[in-house]
C-alpha cells in the first residue's frame, strides 16, 4: 500500500522555461532509460520475489523512490512549459542553437496534455512495458537493474549537458547522484548474494561437453582485433574456466532439412511439381525431395 | 558486410515434434529475453562505437554469432511444427499435462506463417525494438549486455525444463553454454576497461553536496528489513564512498506551484477562479497570470 | 514523494491456486481496463493540473491508491501461480471446463517471470501508455476517469464470474466497491466544477452557423431506428440547444482536388507529369492526363 | 455494408498551405484523441451490441460519420502539404514563431507518404488500437464515448488556436460542433438507458460489508485539501449511498507471504538459505518448501 | 463521406458456435493480413492520390468494400461466441482435437468485449498501423496492395481449412473470391499504368556505373543453388538489363572509421586512451579529435 | 551460420555531416520501408521454406545482403552525427531551409545513442516486427518482397532528393540500384514458379457460384470513374475469368441478429434481460425489450 507526501523528492526550480528542454526531459520519464521503466521494474520484481524478505523490501523501497522521481520530472516538464506561448519563452525556442542541438518542441505537450508531461519519451512514443525486465531470477533481476541505472545515469548526464538553467542542473545532479547510489546498491546486492561474477541463473552448471563452449570466444568476424582482450585469456570471472578462442565451425550442425508441409497449409509446394517453367536441373532434385516426403 | 554459411551454428534435432514447445521457443526468438534483441543490441552498439577498434570488432563478432542463434531457434520451431496436424503430434498437444504447463499452440504458426517461426514472442507479440539498449556509453552498453545474457540464460534454462526431447535439450544446453560465455565475456570487457565496479558513465563524478546522496540508501518503505544488506554498510563498490542509510525527507523539495495556463490551452482554468478551497499564496499569482492572459 | 507500507490495501487470499486465473487477472493489471492505466492516468493528470489545489490533491490521492491495487493484483497473480507444476494445481489447469472458459496459461508467467506477475494484459501484450488519457482539460480528464472506472468495474465483475475461490471473490468484491466509489467520485468532481452535462472544453461555444450542427443527429445509415432515442428529441443535456435530426448532405463539401506533387516526390508517372506551379494551372494538366489514360 | 459518396462531409479549404500544421492535424487522425479511434470504437461497439437495435444502429450511424471525418482531415493534411518545397510554403515553415509553437514538419509526410496523410499521430507514431474501448457493456461503452469526444473536442479547440487559415478554422469549427453533438448524444443515450449517474455495470450491486467501501474517499495523501469537495459529502450521485472519508488502513490486509518456487524456476532461491537477515516466521515455511522441492 | 446499409456484404451464418474459431477469425480482422489493414491502406492511399481521378476513386470504392468485410468478420466472431458458456459450445471448445489445432479461446472476448469482436489479431495483439503501406507512389502502392491481398487470401484459405461449419465455409469462400478479384484488380491497375514489370518508382533510372549493380545477383551465401534460377539469367523483367551473378566484394567499401565523440556525449572515450590493445593508426586520429574538442 | 567481413558492402563517405539528414536515414533503417524489415522478412521466410532448396538459399543470400545494408546506413547515420555540436554542423542544422524540408534533429541520437544510429524510424519510433510479412506461401512471400522493395526504393529515391552531399548521393544511388535488382529478382522468382499473374495461394480455385465474385469489380462508391480501367474489362490476368462490374447488393446478406448474452457478461440492463436458452426464445425477448424502450 502506498502513500503520497506533498513535498517533492527534491527541489524543482526552473529559471528559464524552455519547452524544447521539456521535450528532452520526457526521455527520462517514458523512454527505456527512464523512471517509468525502473519504477515498474523494481516493483514488479519485488512483488514476485519468493526469497528472503530483505531483497523484496529493498526493491519495494527503491521502486517507491522512483515514483517520486517521475513526479520530479513531470513537474519539471510542466514548469518548462510554463507560459509556453509567451515572448520570453519563444526567444528560447527560436534560438537556432537550441534547435540545432535539440530539435523542436513536442506538439503533444500543447495538443494533448495542455502544457503538461506525458507518459512518453522525447519523441512522443508512448511508454511500452516491453523494456521492463522481470526475470524471476534474483541475480538476473539485479543485473538488469544495474544496467537500467547505467543507461539512466548516462541519459541524465547528457540532459545536464543540454541546459544552462541552474535549477535544472541542480535537479539533474541530484538524480545523477541517486543513480550512482542505485547502481552501487544493485551491485552490492549481487555481492550480498555471493554472485558477484557468476552467470545467472547460478544453479545451472555447464557440464560435460558443454563446458568447452562456456568459456570460448567464437570470432564470427574476420578481424583478429576482436580477440585482443581480457575475454580470450586468463581465468573466467566466475573462476570456473579459462577464456580461450574457439572455432565455431567445430560445432557446426548440418544444413537443416524440413519436411514438406501438408496441403492444408497452402505453402505453394505442390506448385513446385506442376509449374516447371524456366527451371532446369533443379526441378528434378526438388521433385525427388518432395516425392520422398509426401 | 555479412556472409551466410549453410551449416547451422549447432545441430538442430527434434525427435518428437511438439507444436506447443514451438510456441515456447518463440520467446527466445522475439521476446525481450531473446536473440533478436541481443543480435540488434550488439550490432547497433558496434556500429556506433567510436572508441578502440577491439571493442567494436568483438561486438560485431558476437552480434553476428547471434544471427546464427536466431536461425537455430527458427529452425527448431519449424521442426517442432513438422507434420502439425498429424496424429502423432496431436497426441503431444492434447496431452493435458502439456497444456497445463505450457498453454496451447500459437495459432499464427499455422494461420500466418504456414508452419514456420515468426519474429514474435511466445504470445505472438511482434518483436519491438524498444527493449534494445544502445546507450552510446561503452560501460553502460556492456552492463546492458551482461543483463541481456542473464535474462536470456534464465529463459533458456526454463525452456530446457519444459522438454524431454533429447535433441532440444542438447541444443538448449549449447545455447546455455554460449550464454555463460557471453555473460563472462561482457564482464571481462568491463574489467578490461577498468570499470569493474564503477558507475556508468564513469567520467561524471558526484561532487560537493551531491556526493552525500550518491551512497545513501533511502528507505521509502516502513520495513527495516530493507536496510539489512551490504547496500547500507561498508565501502561502496567503486571505492569512492561509504554506504549509509539516508533520510529522504532531509532533501525533500517544496510542494510544486505551477503557473496558470493561458486561455488558448482550454484547461478548464475558469474553475480555478470559482473553486478556491484550500489554496493560499499561489491563488493570487495564478489569478493575476490568468487575468493578464484572458 | 511516495512511501510504501508493508500492509496490502486489502487481504489477498488464494485457496485454490489456479494459473489460468492468474492469466485472467493480468488484464486488470496491464490491460487498457487495468490499474496501470488508471494509476498513470490520475498521477499524470495531477502533475499537470494548473488549477485549484483540491483537484490536484484528490487525483494524487486516488492515483496513489491505485498503485496499491496493482500490488494487490500482482500478489494475487503470484499466489495463483504458487506451486504451478504441482499435481493439485494441474488438476485445475487440465480441467476441460476451465480451458473452455478461460483458455490456457500465460507461458511467460513461467518463462519470463518465474511464477510472478508481468506488466502485461491477459494475452501477454505489454502495457502500452497510448491508452492513458492526459487531456489537460479538467472536465475532459474527469470524464476519461469515469470511463476508465466503468470499463474497469465491468472487467472486475467478469473476473469475479470466472472464479469460485472465496479469497479471490472477496478481493474482487472489494475492488468492485472501490470502482463504484471512483466512478461516483469523478462524477461528483464534475458536478463540483459545475460541468455536469457540459461538453468539454466548456469554454468553447458553438456560435453562428456552427450552432446548427452542434445538436443535430446525422444519420449516416439507412436505419430509421437509429433516430428513435433521447438524442433526437428534447432539450440537449447542456441546456443550450434542442436535439434534432439533421441532414448531413446539407453541409457536404465539394469533392476534393489536390495539386499534382513535384517531381521530387516520385509519386508515379501521371502524377509527376501533372505538376505545375499555381492551383489553376495544375487542374488542366491533371485533366489532360486523365483524359489521355481513361 | 458501406458506401462512399464523392462529396466530403464538409468543405475543406486551405488558403495558406502549412506543412507544420499538416503535422498537427495528424493528431486528430491517428492519436488516441482522434477519429481513427472513435470510428473503430463506435463500429466495434455496434457490431457487438446484443441489446436493443436502436443503440446498435445509432452507433453504426455515428461510426460511419467518423470515417468521413478521417477523410476530411486526411484531405486537409494533403492540402497543407500542397507544394511543400515551394518558396511560399517555406516562408511559413521557416517562420521561427511557427516552429516555436508547433515544432518542425513530419518528415514521413515526404519520405513515406509522398505529401499525404499517414495513419499516425502528430509525432508519427502509428495508430495503435489499444486505445479503443470496446467494453461490451452499453453504459460503459457510452461513458467511454463521452470521454473520447471530450478529449477529441479539446484537441480540436487547440488545433483551431494554432491556425489563422480561414478554411482550416472553418473546418475545425464544424468538427468542434459535431463533437458537441456527439458528447451530448452519448450523454442522452445514457439518460435514455436510465443510467445517468449509475456505476457501470449497473447490475452489480455492492452488498454487505463491501457497501461501506463503495462511497468512501480514501485519502492516500497527506493533503487535507484532497477531501474538500463534493466527493466526501452529500448523497452519492447514484442515490445509493452517502459520500464519506474512509480510512484505508482499516481494511488493510496482512503483508503477503509467497511460497518458495520449485527448483525448475531457477529463481535463485538457494540465496534464500544463505542470506537470512531479518526474516522471521516466513523463513521457515519457505525453507521447508524449498528443501522439499530441491 | 460514407453511408451504412443494414444488409451485410454477404450472409453470415454460424451453425455450430465455436469460440476458438472466433479467436482464429480475429487474425482476419486485426492482423497484418487482415481487413483493418487493407481498409486503411486503400483509403489512405486514395486520400493522398494526386494523379488521375479513376485510380483514386477505385481505391475509395474498394477501401469502402473492405469496411464491410470487417463488419462481416466481426459479426461472425460475435456469432461464434453466442452462448459461450453453454454446454453445447463447451463440447466444441473442450474437444482436444480443436485445441490441438487452434489453441484456446481469446479470454478478452469475454473479459473485455463481453462476447464480441476486438480490433486485434488472433493473439489479442491490438491492431497497429505500422503494417499499413502508404507509399505515395502509385505503382508501389498497387504492388503493396497485391501483396496484402496475397497474404490475406492465404490466411482466408487456412481459416477455411480449420472449420467444418457450412456457414463459415460459405462466408470464407466468398471472401476468398473477393481476394482473388482484388489481387487481379491491383495487377490490372499496374498494367493499366504501363508498369507491369517496372521497378517502382519508375522515373528513377539506374545510370552509369550503378546500372551494373541493378541486375546482378549478389550471392551472400556459400550455396551455389541460390544462383540456379531465372534471377541470374536472361533479360531482366523490365527489359532494361540482363540478369547476372555479381561479386559483392568487387564493390565493397573500406572499413569505416568514425570520429571520436565530444566529451559531452559521455561515451566512455577516456577508455579509448587507456586501453589501446591492438589499435594502430586510428588511435592517434581519435585522440587528436578528442583533444581538439574537449 | 553467419560471418562478418570488415569491409562495408559499399563505400560510405560523408562530406558535410548533417544531423538532420541522419534523422532522415533512420527511416531506411527502422521504418516499415527499411532494411530491418526486409532483412528479417527474407531470413524468416527462408527459415520456413519447405520447398525447393534454391528459393530458400536465394532468400538467405539476399537477407544476408540486407544486414550489410543496415550496417551501411547505421554507419552513414553515425558519420552524419560526427562532430554534432561543432560549428560546421550547426550551420547545416540551423539553416532554415533545412528545417523547412526535414524538420529538426532526432534528440535520441544524442540522448540515447550518444551520436549513433538507433533501431528506429525517422520519428524515433522503435522498429516493430508487425510490418514483416512471413506468409508461409512462396508466391505470397515473393509478392510481399516485391512490395517491400518498391516502397524501399521509393524511400531511397526521396532520401537522395534531400541531400547534396556527394558521398550520400553515391551510397543512395547504389542502394537504389540494389533495390532495382531485388524488385526484379522477386518478380523473376515468381515467373520461375510459373505464377506470374496467379492469385496466391494458387492452389485454391474459386469454384461454382464463387467464381462469379472472383472477377467482378464491386463499386462501393458513387463515382463512375472508378470503373474506367483495365480492372473492369478484358480477360483477368490469370486467364481464368473476365473482368466485369458486379453489383454488391446482389450478394448482400440479411441484417445480423445476435443472441442476447448471458447475465454473467454484464452487458447492460436490456441485453441482460433478453438472455435465454435457444435462439428462437431469445429473439422474442429481445423484441419485447426493444418494443418497451422505443
Short mmCIF file of N, CA and C in Angstrom, two decimals, chain B residues 1-7 19 23 46-57 84-85 90 93-94 104-108 110-114 118 123-126 135-139 191-195 201-204, chain E residues 23-24 27 32-33 96-97 99-104 121-123 125 154-155 158-159 161-162 219-225 248-249 252 255-256 258-261 263 265-272 274-277 279 282 286:
data_model
loop_
_atom_site.label_atom_id
_atom_site.label_comp_id
_atom_site.label_asym_id
_atom_site.label_seq_id
_atom_site.Cartn_x
_atom_site.Cartn_y
_atom_site.Cartn_z
N UNK B 1 29.87 -6.09 -43.78
CA UNK B 1 29.25 -6.95 -44.78
C UNK B 1 29.16 -8.36 -44.20
N UNK B 2 28.12 -9.08 -44.55
CA UNK B 2 27.89 -10.36 -43.90
C UNK B 2 27.83 -11.49 -44.94
N UNK B 3 28.06 -12.70 -44.46
CA UNK B 3 28.06 -13.87 -45.32
C UNK B 3 27.33 -15.00 -44.59
N UNK B 4 26.58 -15.79 -45.36
CA UNK B 4 25.85 -16.90 -44.75
C UNK B 4 26.48 -18.25 -45.10
N UNK B 5 26.59 -19.11 -44.12
CA UNK B 5 27.10 -20.48 -44.32
C UNK B 5 25.95 -21.46 -44.15
N UNK B 6 25.96 -22.45 -45.00
CA UNK B 6 24.84 -23.38 -44.96
C UNK B 6 24.73 -24.17 -43.66
N UNK B 7 25.88 -24.43 -43.04
CA UNK B 7 25.83 -25.18 -41.78
C UNK B 7 25.16 -24.31 -40.71
N UNK B 19 4.23 -28.88 -31.27
CA UNK B 19 3.86 -27.50 -31.63
C UNK B 19 3.74 -26.57 -30.44
N UNK B 23 5.85 -22.97 -29.72
CA UNK B 23 5.41 -21.67 -29.21
C UNK B 23 6.35 -21.17 -28.11
N UNK B 46 27.90 -1.80 -31.80
CA UNK B 46 29.17 -1.84 -32.54
C UNK B 46 29.22 -0.72 -33.57
N UNK B 47 28.15 -0.59 -34.34
CA UNK B 47 28.14 0.41 -35.42
C UNK B 47 28.30 1.83 -34.88
N UNK B 48 28.01 2.03 -33.61
CA UNK B 48 28.14 3.37 -33.03
C UNK B 48 29.37 3.54 -32.17
N UNK B 49 30.17 2.50 -32.01
CA UNK B 49 31.34 2.60 -31.12
C UNK B 49 32.40 3.47 -31.76
N UNK B 50 32.77 4.56 -31.07
CA UNK B 50 33.77 5.49 -31.59
C UNK B 50 35.13 5.28 -30.92
N UNK B 51 35.24 4.34 -30.02
CA UNK B 51 36.49 4.13 -29.30
C UNK B 51 37.35 3.05 -29.95
N UNK B 52 38.10 2.37 -29.12
CA UNK B 52 39.07 1.38 -29.62
C UNK B 52 38.40 0.32 -30.49
N UNK B 53 39.10 -0.02 -31.55
CA UNK B 53 38.59 -0.97 -32.53
C UNK B 53 38.27 -2.35 -31.94
N UNK B 54 39.04 -2.78 -30.96
CA UNK B 54 38.83 -4.15 -30.49
C UNK B 54 37.44 -4.36 -29.89
N UNK B 55 36.92 -3.33 -29.18
CA UNK B 55 35.59 -3.49 -28.61
C UNK B 55 34.54 -3.57 -29.72
N UNK B 56 34.70 -2.68 -30.69
CA UNK B 56 33.75 -2.68 -31.80
C UNK B 56 33.76 -4.03 -32.52
N UNK B 57 34.95 -4.54 -32.77
CA UNK B 57 35.05 -5.79 -33.52
C UNK B 57 34.49 -6.97 -32.73
N UNK B 84 2.35 -30.87 -38.28
CA UNK B 84 1.49 -30.36 -37.20
C UNK B 84 0.16 -31.09 -37.06
N UNK B 85 -0.58 -31.33 -38.12
CA UNK B 85 -1.88 -31.93 -37.88
C UNK B 85 -1.85 -33.46 -37.86
N UNK B 90 -0.56 -34.64 -32.55
CA UNK B 90 -1.75 -34.29 -31.77
C UNK B 90 -1.76 -34.97 -30.41
N UNK B 93 0.04 -32.62 -28.25
CA UNK B 93 -0.64 -31.35 -27.98
C UNK B 93 -1.85 -31.54 -27.10
N UNK B 94 -2.55 -32.64 -27.25
CA UNK B 94 -3.77 -32.82 -26.47
C UNK B 94 -3.49 -33.41 -25.10
N UNK B 104 -1.64 -23.44 -24.91
CA UNK B 104 -1.92 -24.07 -26.21
C UNK B 104 -0.92 -23.70 -27.27
N UNK B 105 -1.27 -24.02 -28.50
CA UNK B 105 -0.41 -23.69 -29.64
C UNK B 105 -0.53 -22.20 -29.96
N UNK B 106 0.40 -21.70 -30.76
CA UNK B 106 0.34 -20.32 -31.28
C UNK B 106 -0.38 -20.43 -32.63
N UNK B 107 -1.62 -19.94 -32.72
CA UNK B 107 -2.36 -20.16 -33.97
C UNK B 107 -1.70 -19.53 -35.19
N UNK B 108 -0.94 -18.45 -34.99
CA UNK B 108 -0.32 -17.82 -36.16
C UNK B 108 0.79 -18.69 -36.76
N UNK B 110 0.30 -21.55 -37.76
CA UNK B 110 -0.41 -22.11 -38.90
C UNK B 110 -1.00 -21.00 -39.77
N UNK B 111 -1.75 -20.10 -39.14
CA UNK B 111 -2.51 -19.11 -39.90
C UNK B 111 -1.63 -18.16 -40.70
N UNK B 112 -0.56 -17.66 -40.08
CA UNK B 112 0.22 -16.61 -40.72
C UNK B 112 1.48 -17.14 -41.38
N UNK B 113 2.14 -18.07 -40.74
CA UNK B 113 3.47 -18.46 -41.22
C UNK B 113 3.46 -19.82 -41.92
N UNK B 114 2.34 -20.52 -41.90
CA UNK B 114 2.30 -21.80 -42.59
C UNK B 114 3.29 -22.80 -42.03
N UNK B 118 7.96 -17.15 -36.39
CA UNK B 118 7.57 -15.75 -36.58
C UNK B 118 8.55 -14.86 -35.82
N UNK B 123 3.77 -15.28 -26.97
CA UNK B 123 2.36 -14.91 -27.05
C UNK B 123 1.99 -14.31 -28.39
N UNK B 124 2.92 -14.39 -29.34
CA UNK B 124 2.62 -13.84 -30.66
C UNK B 124 2.76 -12.33 -30.72
N UNK B 125 3.32 -11.71 -29.70
CA UNK B 125 3.54 -10.25 -29.74
C UNK B 125 4.75 -9.99 -30.62
N UNK B 126 4.57 -9.19 -31.70
CA UNK B 126 5.71 -8.94 -32.60
C UNK B 126 6.88 -8.28 -31.87
N UNK B 135 23.22 2.46 -25.64
CA UNK B 135 23.38 3.59 -24.72
C UNK B 135 24.46 4.56 -25.15
N UNK B 136 25.29 4.17 -26.09
CA UNK B 136 26.32 5.10 -26.53
C UNK B 136 27.38 5.36 -25.48
N UNK B 137 27.39 4.55 -24.44
CA UNK B 137 28.47 4.61 -23.44
C UNK B 137 28.94 3.18 -23.29
N UNK B 138 30.22 2.96 -23.45
CA UNK B 138 30.70 1.59 -23.58
C UNK B 138 30.40 0.75 -22.34
N UNK B 139 30.63 1.33 -21.17
CA UNK B 139 30.37 0.56 -19.95
C UNK B 139 28.88 0.29 -19.79
N UNK B 191 35.95 -5.35 -17.08
CA UNK B 191 37.23 -5.38 -16.35
C UNK B 191 38.34 -4.81 -17.24
N UNK B 192 38.33 -5.20 -18.50
CA UNK B 192 39.31 -4.73 -19.48
C UNK B 192 39.32 -3.19 -19.56
N UNK B 193 38.14 -2.61 -19.41
CA UNK B 193 38.03 -1.15 -19.44
C UNK B 193 38.45 -0.52 -18.12
N UNK B 194 38.64 -1.35 -17.10
CA UNK B 194 38.98 -0.82 -15.79
C UNK B 194 37.78 -0.31 -15.01
N UNK B 195 36.58 -0.76 -15.41
CA UNK B 195 35.35 -0.22 -14.82
C UNK B 195 34.59 -1.22 -13.96
N UNK B 201 27.88 6.75 -16.59
CA UNK B 201 29.19 6.92 -17.20
C UNK B 201 30.24 7.25 -16.13
N UNK B 202 31.42 6.71 -16.31
CA UNK B 202 32.42 6.83 -15.24
C UNK B 202 33.18 8.15 -15.24
N UNK B 203 32.82 9.05 -16.13
CA UNK B 203 33.50 10.35 -16.14
C UNK B 203 32.64 11.45 -15.53
N UNK B 204 31.60 11.04 -14.83
CA UNK B 204 30.70 12.02 -14.24
C UNK B 204 30.72 11.84 -12.72
N UNK E 23 -11.68 -16.85 -32.17
CA UNK E 23 -10.32 -16.32 -31.98
C UNK E 23 -9.54 -16.34 -33.30
N UNK E 24 -9.67 -17.43 -34.05
CA UNK E 24 -8.96 -17.53 -35.32
C UNK E 24 -9.37 -16.40 -36.27
N UNK E 27 -7.67 -12.92 -36.58
CA UNK E 27 -6.48 -12.64 -37.40
C UNK E 27 -6.87 -11.92 -38.69
N UNK E 32 -1.88 -8.27 -39.46
CA UNK E 32 -1.30 -7.59 -40.63
C UNK E 32 -1.83 -8.15 -41.94
N UNK E 33 -2.44 -9.34 -41.92
CA UNK E 33 -3.04 -9.90 -43.12
C UNK E 33 -4.51 -9.55 -43.22
N UNK E 96 -10.35 -32.10 -27.56
CA UNK E 96 -8.88 -31.98 -27.60
C UNK E 96 -8.35 -31.73 -29.00
N UNK E 97 -9.04 -32.24 -30.02
CA UNK E 97 -8.53 -32.01 -31.36
C UNK E 97 -8.63 -30.55 -31.75
N UNK E 99 -8.38 -27.97 -29.68
CA UNK E 99 -7.25 -27.25 -29.08
C UNK E 99 -5.95 -27.63 -29.74
N UNK E 100 -5.83 -28.87 -30.15
CA UNK E 100 -4.59 -29.30 -30.77
C UNK E 100 -4.30 -28.49 -32.03
N UNK E 101 -5.33 -28.13 -32.73
CA UNK E 101 -5.13 -27.41 -33.97
C UNK E 101 -5.19 -25.89 -33.79
N UNK E 102 -5.90 -25.42 -32.79
CA UNK E 102 -6.17 -23.98 -32.76
C UNK E 102 -5.79 -23.28 -31.46
N UNK E 103 -5.37 -24.01 -30.43
CA UNK E 103 -5.12 -23.35 -29.16
C UNK E 103 -6.43 -23.07 -28.46
N UNK E 104 -6.39 -22.22 -27.43
CA UNK E 104 -7.58 -21.98 -26.62
C UNK E 104 -8.37 -20.78 -27.07
N UNK E 121 -5.60 -9.06 -33.27
CA UNK E 121 -5.35 -10.27 -34.05
C UNK E 121 -5.69 -11.52 -33.23
N UNK E 122 -5.34 -12.70 -33.75
CA UNK E 122 -5.72 -13.95 -33.10
C UNK E 122 -5.07 -14.14 -31.74
N UNK E 123 -4.02 -13.41 -31.46
CA UNK E 123 -3.38 -13.48 -30.16
C UNK E 123 -3.77 -12.31 -29.26
N UNK E 125 -3.32 -9.21 -29.90
CA UNK E 125 -2.44 -8.05 -30.09
C UNK E 125 -3.23 -6.97 -30.82
N UNK E 154 -4.29 -16.08 -48.53
CA UNK E 154 -3.66 -17.25 -47.93
C UNK E 154 -4.24 -17.49 -46.54
N UNK E 155 -4.38 -16.42 -45.77
CA UNK E 155 -4.98 -16.55 -44.44
C UNK E 155 -6.41 -17.09 -44.54
N UNK E 158 -6.50 -20.74 -45.16
CA UNK E 158 -6.18 -21.55 -43.97
C UNK E 158 -7.32 -21.54 -42.97
N UNK E 159 -7.99 -20.41 -42.84
CA UNK E 159 -9.14 -20.36 -41.93
C UNK E 159 -10.21 -21.35 -42.37
N UNK E 161 -9.76 -24.10 -43.85
CA UNK E 161 -9.32 -25.45 -43.51
C UNK E 161 -9.68 -25.82 -42.06
N UNK E 162 -9.81 -24.80 -41.22
CA UNK E 162 -9.98 -25.07 -39.78
C UNK E 162 -11.42 -25.27 -39.36
N UNK E 219 25.51 -13.12 -54.33
CA UNK E 219 25.28 -14.32 -53.53
C UNK E 219 26.03 -14.23 -52.20
N UNK E 220 25.35 -13.69 -51.19
CA UNK E 220 25.98 -13.58 -49.87
C UNK E 220 25.87 -14.88 -49.09
N UNK E 221 25.94 -16.01 -49.79
CA UNK E 221 25.92 -17.29 -49.08
C UNK E 221 26.90 -18.21 -49.79
N UNK E 222 27.19 -19.33 -49.18
CA UNK E 222 28.10 -20.28 -49.83
C UNK E 222 27.33 -21.37 -50.58
N UNK E 223 26.06 -21.10 -50.89
CA UNK E 223 25.27 -22.10 -51.60
C UNK E 223 25.18 -21.76 -53.09
N UNK E 224 25.70 -22.62 -53.96
CA UNK E 224 25.56 -22.37 -55.39
C UNK E 224 24.10 -22.49 -55.85
N UNK E 225 23.29 -23.25 -55.12
CA UNK E 225 21.88 -23.40 -55.50
C UNK E 225 21.16 -22.06 -55.56
N UNK E 248 29.85 -9.39 -54.72
CA UNK E 248 29.69 -8.26 -53.80
C UNK E 248 31.02 -7.68 -53.36
N UNK E 249 32.08 -8.51 -53.36
CA UNK E 249 33.37 -7.99 -52.88
C UNK E 249 33.94 -6.93 -53.82
N UNK E 252 32.87 -3.61 -52.48
CA UNK E 252 33.00 -3.40 -51.04
C UNK E 252 33.71 -2.09 -50.74
N UNK E 255 36.65 -0.40 -44.48
CA UNK E 255 36.18 -0.46 -43.09
C UNK E 255 35.93 0.98 -42.60
N UNK E 256 34.81 1.23 -41.94
CA UNK E 256 34.51 2.62 -41.56
C UNK E 256 35.35 3.09 -40.39
N UNK E 258 35.01 6.06 -37.56
CA UNK E 258 34.23 7.17 -37.01
C UNK E 258 35.14 8.10 -36.22
N UNK E 259 34.79 9.38 -36.21
CA UNK E 259 35.50 10.32 -35.34
C UNK E 259 35.21 10.01 -33.88
N UNK E 260 36.11 10.39 -32.98
CA UNK E 260 35.79 10.31 -31.56
C UNK E 260 34.68 11.29 -31.25
N UNK E 261 33.83 10.97 -30.32
CA UNK E 261 32.76 11.90 -29.96
C UNK E 261 33.27 12.93 -28.98
N UNK E 263 33.34 15.20 -25.49
CA UNK E 263 33.23 14.79 -24.08
C UNK E 263 31.78 14.84 -23.60
N UNK E 265 29.25 13.79 -24.74
CA UNK E 265 28.49 12.58 -25.04
C UNK E 265 28.64 11.52 -23.95
N UNK E 266 29.72 11.61 -23.19
CA UNK E 266 29.98 10.63 -22.12
C UNK E 266 29.98 9.21 -22.68
N UNK E 267 30.74 9.01 -23.74
CA UNK E 267 30.74 7.72 -24.42
C UNK E 267 31.71 6.73 -23.80
N UNK E 268 32.42 7.19 -22.78
CA UNK E 268 33.44 6.32 -22.21
C UNK E 268 34.73 6.41 -23.03
N UNK E 269 34.91 7.54 -23.71
CA UNK E 269 36.05 7.67 -24.62
C UNK E 269 37.37 7.66 -23.88
N UNK E 270 37.38 8.10 -22.65
CA UNK E 270 38.65 8.12 -21.93
C UNK E 270 39.27 6.73 -21.92
N UNK E 271 38.42 5.72 -21.93
CA UNK E 271 38.93 4.34 -22.03
C UNK E 271 39.73 4.20 -23.32
N UNK E 272 39.30 4.92 -24.31
CA UNK E 272 40.00 4.91 -25.59
C UNK E 272 41.48 5.14 -25.40
N UNK E 274 43.20 4.79 -22.53
CA UNK E 274 43.92 3.92 -21.60
C UNK E 274 43.96 2.46 -22.05
N UNK E 275 43.08 2.04 -22.91
CA UNK E 275 43.08 0.65 -23.37
C UNK E 275 43.35 0.60 -24.87
N UNK E 276 44.59 0.51 -25.22
CA UNK E 276 44.92 0.67 -26.63
C UNK E 276 45.20 -0.62 -27.37
N UNK E 277 45.04 -1.75 -26.71
CA UNK E 277 45.44 -3.03 -27.31
C UNK E 277 45.00 -3.19 -28.75
N UNK E 279 45.19 -1.41 -31.44
CA UNK E 279 44.81 -0.36 -32.34
C UNK E 279 46.03 0.31 -32.96
N UNK E 282 44.27 4.49 -36.23
CA UNK E 282 43.04 5.18 -35.83
C UNK E 282 43.23 5.92 -34.51
N UNK E 286 41.78 9.60 -33.49
CA UNK E 286 40.72 9.76 -32.49
C UNK E 286 41.21 10.67 -31.38
#
